[in-house]
mmCIF file of C-alpha atoms in Angstrom:
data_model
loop_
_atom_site.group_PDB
_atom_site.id
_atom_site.type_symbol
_atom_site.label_atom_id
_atom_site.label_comp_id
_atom_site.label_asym_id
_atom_site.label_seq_id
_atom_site.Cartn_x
_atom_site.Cartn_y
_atom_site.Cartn_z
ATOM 1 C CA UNK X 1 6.383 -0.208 18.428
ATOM 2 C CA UNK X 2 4.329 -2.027 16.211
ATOM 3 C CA UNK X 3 6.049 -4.707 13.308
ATOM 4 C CA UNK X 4 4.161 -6.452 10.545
ATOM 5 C CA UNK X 5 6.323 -9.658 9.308
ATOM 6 C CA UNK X 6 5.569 -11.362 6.002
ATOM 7 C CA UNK X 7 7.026 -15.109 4.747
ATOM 8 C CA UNK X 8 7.941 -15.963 2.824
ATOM 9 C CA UNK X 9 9.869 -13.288 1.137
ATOM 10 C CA UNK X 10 9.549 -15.262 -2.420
ATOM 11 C CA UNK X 11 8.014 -17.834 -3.897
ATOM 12 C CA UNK X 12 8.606 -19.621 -6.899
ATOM 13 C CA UNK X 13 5.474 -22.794 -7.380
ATOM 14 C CA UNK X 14 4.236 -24.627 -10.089
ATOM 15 C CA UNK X 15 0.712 -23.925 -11.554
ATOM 16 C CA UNK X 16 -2.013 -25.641 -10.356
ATOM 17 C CA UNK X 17 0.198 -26.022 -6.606
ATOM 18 C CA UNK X 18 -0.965 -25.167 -3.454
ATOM 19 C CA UNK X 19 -0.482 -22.083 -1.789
ATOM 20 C CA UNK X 20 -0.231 -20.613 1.982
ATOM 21 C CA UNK X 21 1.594 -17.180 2.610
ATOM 22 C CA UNK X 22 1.329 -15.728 6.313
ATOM 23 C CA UNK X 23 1.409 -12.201 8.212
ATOM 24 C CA UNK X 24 1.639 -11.580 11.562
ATOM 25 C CA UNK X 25 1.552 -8.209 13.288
ATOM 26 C CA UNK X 26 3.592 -7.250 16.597
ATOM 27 C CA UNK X 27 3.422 -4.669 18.934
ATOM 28 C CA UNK X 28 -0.835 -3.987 18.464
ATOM 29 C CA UNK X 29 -4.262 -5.672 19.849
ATOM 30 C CA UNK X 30 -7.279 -6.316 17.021
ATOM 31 C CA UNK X 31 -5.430 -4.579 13.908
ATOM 32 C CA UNK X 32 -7.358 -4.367 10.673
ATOM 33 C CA UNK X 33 -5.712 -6.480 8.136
ATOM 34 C CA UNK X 34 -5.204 -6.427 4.819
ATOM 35 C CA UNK X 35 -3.963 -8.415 1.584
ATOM 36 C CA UNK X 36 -3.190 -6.863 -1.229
ATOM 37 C CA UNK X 37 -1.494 -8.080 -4.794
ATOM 38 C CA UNK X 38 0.803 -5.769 -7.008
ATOM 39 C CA UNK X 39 1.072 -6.382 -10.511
ATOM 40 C CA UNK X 40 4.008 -4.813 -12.429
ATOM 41 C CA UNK X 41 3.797 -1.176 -12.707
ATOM 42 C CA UNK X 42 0.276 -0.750 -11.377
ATOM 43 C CA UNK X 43 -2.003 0.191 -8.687
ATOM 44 C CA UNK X 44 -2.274 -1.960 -5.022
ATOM 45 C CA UNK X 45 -5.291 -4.187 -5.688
ATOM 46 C CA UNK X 46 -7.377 -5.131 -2.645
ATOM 47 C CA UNK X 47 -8.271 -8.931 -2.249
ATOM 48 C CA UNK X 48 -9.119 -9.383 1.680
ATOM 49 C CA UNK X 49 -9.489 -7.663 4.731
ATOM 50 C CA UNK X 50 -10.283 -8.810 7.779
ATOM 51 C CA UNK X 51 -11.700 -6.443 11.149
ATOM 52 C CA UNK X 52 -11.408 -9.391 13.624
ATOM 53 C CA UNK X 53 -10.576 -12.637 14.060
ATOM 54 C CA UNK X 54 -12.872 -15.194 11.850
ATOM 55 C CA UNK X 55 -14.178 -12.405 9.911
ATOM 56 C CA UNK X 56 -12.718 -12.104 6.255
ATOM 57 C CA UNK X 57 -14.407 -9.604 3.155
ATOM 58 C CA UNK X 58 -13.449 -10.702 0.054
ATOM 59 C CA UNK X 59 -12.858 -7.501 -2.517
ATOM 60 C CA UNK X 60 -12.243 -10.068 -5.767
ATOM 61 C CA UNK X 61 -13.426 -13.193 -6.788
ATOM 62 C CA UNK X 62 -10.875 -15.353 -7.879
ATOM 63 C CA UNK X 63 -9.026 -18.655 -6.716
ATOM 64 C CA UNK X 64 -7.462 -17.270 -3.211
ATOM 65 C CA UNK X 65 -9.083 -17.478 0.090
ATOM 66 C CA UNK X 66 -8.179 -15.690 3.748
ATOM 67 C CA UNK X 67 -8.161 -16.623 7.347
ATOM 68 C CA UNK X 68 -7.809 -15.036 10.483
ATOM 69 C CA UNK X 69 -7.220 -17.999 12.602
ATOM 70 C CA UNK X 70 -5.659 -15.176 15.667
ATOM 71 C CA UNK X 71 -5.514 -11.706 16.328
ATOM 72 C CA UNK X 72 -2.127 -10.585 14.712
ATOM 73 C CA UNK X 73 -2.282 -13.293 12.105
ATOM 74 C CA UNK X 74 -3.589 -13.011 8.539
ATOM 75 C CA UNK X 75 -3.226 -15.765 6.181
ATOM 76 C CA UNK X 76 -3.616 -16.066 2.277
ATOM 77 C CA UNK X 77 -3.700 -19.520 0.500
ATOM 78 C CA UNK X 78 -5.139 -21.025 -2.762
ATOM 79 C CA UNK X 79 -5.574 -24.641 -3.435
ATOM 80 C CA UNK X 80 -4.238 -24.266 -7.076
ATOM 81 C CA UNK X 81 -2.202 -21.418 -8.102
ATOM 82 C CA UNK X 82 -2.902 -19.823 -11.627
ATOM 83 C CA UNK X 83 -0.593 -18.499 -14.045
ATOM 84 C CA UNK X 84 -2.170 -15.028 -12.971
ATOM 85 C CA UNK X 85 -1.695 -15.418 -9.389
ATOM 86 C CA UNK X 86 2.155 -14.159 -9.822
ATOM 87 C CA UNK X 87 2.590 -11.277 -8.249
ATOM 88 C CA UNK X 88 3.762 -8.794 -5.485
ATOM 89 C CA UNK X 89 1.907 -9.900 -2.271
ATOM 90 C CA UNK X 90 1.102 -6.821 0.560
ATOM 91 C CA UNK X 91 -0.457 -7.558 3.689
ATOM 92 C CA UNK X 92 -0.825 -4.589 5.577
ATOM 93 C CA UNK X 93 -2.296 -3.612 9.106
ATOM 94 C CA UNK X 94 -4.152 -0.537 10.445
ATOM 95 C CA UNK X 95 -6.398 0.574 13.233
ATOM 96 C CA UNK X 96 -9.863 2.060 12.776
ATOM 97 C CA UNK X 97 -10.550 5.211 14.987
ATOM 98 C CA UNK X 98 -12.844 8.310 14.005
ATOM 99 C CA UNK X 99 -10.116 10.785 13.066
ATOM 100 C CA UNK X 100 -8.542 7.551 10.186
ATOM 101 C CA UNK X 101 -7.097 4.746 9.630
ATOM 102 C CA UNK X 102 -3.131 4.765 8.320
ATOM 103 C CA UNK X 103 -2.122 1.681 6.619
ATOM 104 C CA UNK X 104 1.460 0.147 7.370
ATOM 105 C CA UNK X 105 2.890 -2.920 4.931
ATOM 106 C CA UNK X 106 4.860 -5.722 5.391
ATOM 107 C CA UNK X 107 7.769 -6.548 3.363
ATOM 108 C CA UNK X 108 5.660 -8.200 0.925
ATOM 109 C CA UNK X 109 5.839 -11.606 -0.831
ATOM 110 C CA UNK X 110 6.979 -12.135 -4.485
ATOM 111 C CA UNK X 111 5.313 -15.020 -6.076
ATOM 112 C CA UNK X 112 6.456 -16.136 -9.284
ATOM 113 C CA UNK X 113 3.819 -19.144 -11.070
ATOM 114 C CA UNK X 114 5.629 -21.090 -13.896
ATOM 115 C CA UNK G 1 -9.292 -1.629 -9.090
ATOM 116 C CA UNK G 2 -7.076 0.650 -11.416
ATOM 117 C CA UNK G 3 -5.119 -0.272 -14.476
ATOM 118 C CA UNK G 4 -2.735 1.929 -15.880
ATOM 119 C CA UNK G 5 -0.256 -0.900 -17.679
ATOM 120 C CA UNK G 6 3.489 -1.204 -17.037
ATOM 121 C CA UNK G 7 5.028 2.167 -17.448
ATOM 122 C CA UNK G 8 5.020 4.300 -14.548
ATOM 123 C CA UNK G 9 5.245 8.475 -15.423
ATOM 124 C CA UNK G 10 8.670 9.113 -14.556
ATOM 125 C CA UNK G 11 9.882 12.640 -12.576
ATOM 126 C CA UNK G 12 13.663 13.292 -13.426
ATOM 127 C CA UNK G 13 15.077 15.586 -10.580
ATOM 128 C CA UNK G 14 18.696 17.368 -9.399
ATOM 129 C CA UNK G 15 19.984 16.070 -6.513
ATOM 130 C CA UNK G 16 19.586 19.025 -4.211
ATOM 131 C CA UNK G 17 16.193 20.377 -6.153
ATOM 132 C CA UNK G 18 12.890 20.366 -4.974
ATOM 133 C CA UNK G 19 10.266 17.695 -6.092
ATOM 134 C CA UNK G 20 7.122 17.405 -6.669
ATOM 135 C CA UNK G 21 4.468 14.697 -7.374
ATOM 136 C CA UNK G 22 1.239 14.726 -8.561
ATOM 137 C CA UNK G 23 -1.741 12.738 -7.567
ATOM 138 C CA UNK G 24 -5.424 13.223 -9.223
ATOM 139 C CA UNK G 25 -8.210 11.200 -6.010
ATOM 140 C CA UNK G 26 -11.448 10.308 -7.100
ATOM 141 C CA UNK G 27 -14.044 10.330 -4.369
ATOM 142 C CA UNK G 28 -14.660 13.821 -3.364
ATOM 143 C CA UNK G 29 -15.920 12.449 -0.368
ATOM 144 C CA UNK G 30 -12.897 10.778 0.766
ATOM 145 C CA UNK G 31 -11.932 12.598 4.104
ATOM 146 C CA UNK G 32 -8.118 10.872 4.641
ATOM 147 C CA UNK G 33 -5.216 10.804 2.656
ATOM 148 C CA UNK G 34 -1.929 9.423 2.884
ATOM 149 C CA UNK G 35 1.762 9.271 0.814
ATOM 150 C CA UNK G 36 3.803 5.954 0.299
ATOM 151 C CA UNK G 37 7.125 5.345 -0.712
ATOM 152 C CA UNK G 38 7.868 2.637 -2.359
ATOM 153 C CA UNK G 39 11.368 1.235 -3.204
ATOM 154 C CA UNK G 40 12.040 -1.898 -5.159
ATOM 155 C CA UNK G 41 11.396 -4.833 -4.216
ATOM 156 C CA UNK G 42 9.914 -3.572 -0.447
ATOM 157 C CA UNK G 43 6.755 -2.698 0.850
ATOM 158 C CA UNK G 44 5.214 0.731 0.502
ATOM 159 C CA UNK G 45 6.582 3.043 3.240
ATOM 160 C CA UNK G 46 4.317 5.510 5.035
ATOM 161 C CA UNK G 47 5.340 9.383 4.742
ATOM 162 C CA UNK G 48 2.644 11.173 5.588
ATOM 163 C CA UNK G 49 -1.056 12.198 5.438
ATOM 164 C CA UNK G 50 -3.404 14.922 5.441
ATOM 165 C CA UNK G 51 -6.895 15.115 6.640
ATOM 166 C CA UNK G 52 -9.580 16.602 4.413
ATOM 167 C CA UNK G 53 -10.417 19.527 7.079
ATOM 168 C CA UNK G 54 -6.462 21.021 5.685
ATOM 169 C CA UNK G 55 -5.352 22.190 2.804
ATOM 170 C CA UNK G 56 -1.466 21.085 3.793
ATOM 171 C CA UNK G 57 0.895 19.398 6.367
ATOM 172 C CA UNK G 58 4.615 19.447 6.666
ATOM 173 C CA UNK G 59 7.001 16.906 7.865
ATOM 174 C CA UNK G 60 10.668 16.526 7.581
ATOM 175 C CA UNK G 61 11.621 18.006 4.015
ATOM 176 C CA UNK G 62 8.122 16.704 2.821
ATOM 177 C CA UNK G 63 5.323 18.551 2.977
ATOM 178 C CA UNK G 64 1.509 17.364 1.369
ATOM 179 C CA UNK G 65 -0.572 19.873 -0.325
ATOM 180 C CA UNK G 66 -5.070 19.147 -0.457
ATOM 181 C CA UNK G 67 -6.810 20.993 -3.121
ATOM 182 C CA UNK G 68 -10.599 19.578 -2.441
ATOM 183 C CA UNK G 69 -12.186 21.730 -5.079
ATOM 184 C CA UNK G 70 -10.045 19.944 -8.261
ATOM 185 C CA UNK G 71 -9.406 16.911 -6.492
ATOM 186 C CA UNK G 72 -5.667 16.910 -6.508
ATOM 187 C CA UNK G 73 -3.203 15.879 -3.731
ATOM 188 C CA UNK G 74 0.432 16.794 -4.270
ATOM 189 C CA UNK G 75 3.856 15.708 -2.191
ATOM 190 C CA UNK G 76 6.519 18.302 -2.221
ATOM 191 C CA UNK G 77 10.284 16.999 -1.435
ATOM 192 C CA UNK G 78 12.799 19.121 -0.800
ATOM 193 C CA UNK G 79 16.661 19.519 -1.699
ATOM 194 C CA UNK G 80 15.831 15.727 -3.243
ATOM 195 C CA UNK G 81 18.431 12.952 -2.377
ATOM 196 C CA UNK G 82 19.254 9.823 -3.784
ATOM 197 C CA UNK G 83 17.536 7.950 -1.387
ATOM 198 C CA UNK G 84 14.663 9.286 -2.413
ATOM 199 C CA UNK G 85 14.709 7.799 -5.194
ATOM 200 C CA UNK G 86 11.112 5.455 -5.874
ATOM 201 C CA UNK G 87 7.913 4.897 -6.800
ATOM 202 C CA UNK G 88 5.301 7.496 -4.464
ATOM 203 C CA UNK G 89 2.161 6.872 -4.698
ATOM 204 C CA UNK G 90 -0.971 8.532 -3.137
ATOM 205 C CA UNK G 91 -4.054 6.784 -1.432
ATOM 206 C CA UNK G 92 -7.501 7.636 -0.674
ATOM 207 C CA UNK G 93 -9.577 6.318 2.141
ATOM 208 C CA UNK G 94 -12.633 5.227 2.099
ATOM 209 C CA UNK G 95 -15.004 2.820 4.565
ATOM 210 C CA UNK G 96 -11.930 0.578 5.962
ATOM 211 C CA UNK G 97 -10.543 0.340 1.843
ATOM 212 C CA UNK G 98 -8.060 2.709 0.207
ATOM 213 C CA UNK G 99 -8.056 3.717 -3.129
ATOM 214 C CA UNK G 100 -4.438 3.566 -4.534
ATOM 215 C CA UNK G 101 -2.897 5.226 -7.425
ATOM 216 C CA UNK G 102 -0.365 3.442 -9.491
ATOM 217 C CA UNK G 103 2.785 5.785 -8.708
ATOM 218 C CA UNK G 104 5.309 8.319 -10.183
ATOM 219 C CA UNK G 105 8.933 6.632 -10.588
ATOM 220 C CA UNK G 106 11.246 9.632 -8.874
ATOM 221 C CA UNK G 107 14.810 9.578 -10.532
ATOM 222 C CA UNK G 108 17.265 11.547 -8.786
ATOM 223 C CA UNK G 109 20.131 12.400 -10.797
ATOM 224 C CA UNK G 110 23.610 13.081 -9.811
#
């Protein structure tokens, strides 16, 4: 069966710190993955996804980048964190095929800025 | 992506009675849906989904209900536990994206 692993589990850095969170998928070959931030009380907000390794599609500007440097692993990382950038982190995995694509999440990251 | 601010709608519910949330999609092109659970502090948990080509699917105690022609999605849950209590929120698919609502808080009261 197929795990998705997140870490770390929280996060507390100083603004204007660097910062590198990783995901790593078991159990499946080529996964589409995904990173996604949760604010308090609202919506999943897409920042990256990635359909193979190298290849990253950025949904929202901002101060956060992506890599894919392997298959199964999907990293997120900023080179100064923001005030803003707190947050619930998702990454999340799924497989394209004709009939649909279900999404499955990691754990998540909380990242608290101060 | 969607704003709504910090106050989830809340459903109240019996243990033992029958739930039911509500989820308005926008794309009435979107041909995949699918249900998450989400309990604090943890990732969303996958329930189920529907394809556009039905109008409903049924798992164990859930079932999902597709209206196409208003654009409304609903997730029944029945005799409602305490573990079910959470945030469920619906998502749309589009071209490798979803489109996520923000959620319904399900209280389950004892």
């Amino acid at each position: 069966s197929q795990t998705i692993h997140q870490w770390p589990a929280t996060l507390v850095q100083p603004v204007g710190s660097p910062l590198s969170l990783e995901c790593t998928v078991e159990g499946t070959s080529n996964p589409n993955l995904y990173w996604y931030r949760q604010a308090a009380g609202r919506g999943l907000q897409l920042l990256f996804y990635s359909v193979g390794i190298g290849q990253i599609s950025s949904e929202v500007p901002q101060n956060l980048s992506a890599s894919r440097p392997q298959d199964r692993q999907f990293i997120l990382s900023s080179k100064k964190l923001l005030l803003s950038d707190s947050g619930f982190y998702l990454c999340a995995w799924g497989l394209g095929t004709s009939g649909g694509e279900t999404q499955y999440f990691g754990p998540g990251t909380r990242l608290l800025v101060l | 992506g969607e704003s709504v601010g910090l106050h989830l709608p809340t459903l109240s519910v019996q243990e033992g009675d029958n739930s039911i949330i509500n989820c308005a999609y926008s794309n009435s092109a979107s041909d995949y849906f699918i249900w998450y659970k989400q309990e604090s502090g943890k990732g969303p948990q996958f329930i189920i989904d529907i394809r556009s080509n039905m109008d409903k699917r049924q798992g164990q105690r859930v079932t999902v209900l597709l209206n196409k022609t208003v654009k409304h999605l609903s997730l029944q849950i029945a005799a409602t536990q305490p573990g079910d209590s959470a945030v469920y929120f619906c998502a749309e698919r589009g071209t490798y994206k979803y489109i996520f609502g923000t959620g319904t808080r399900l209280k389950v009261l004892a």
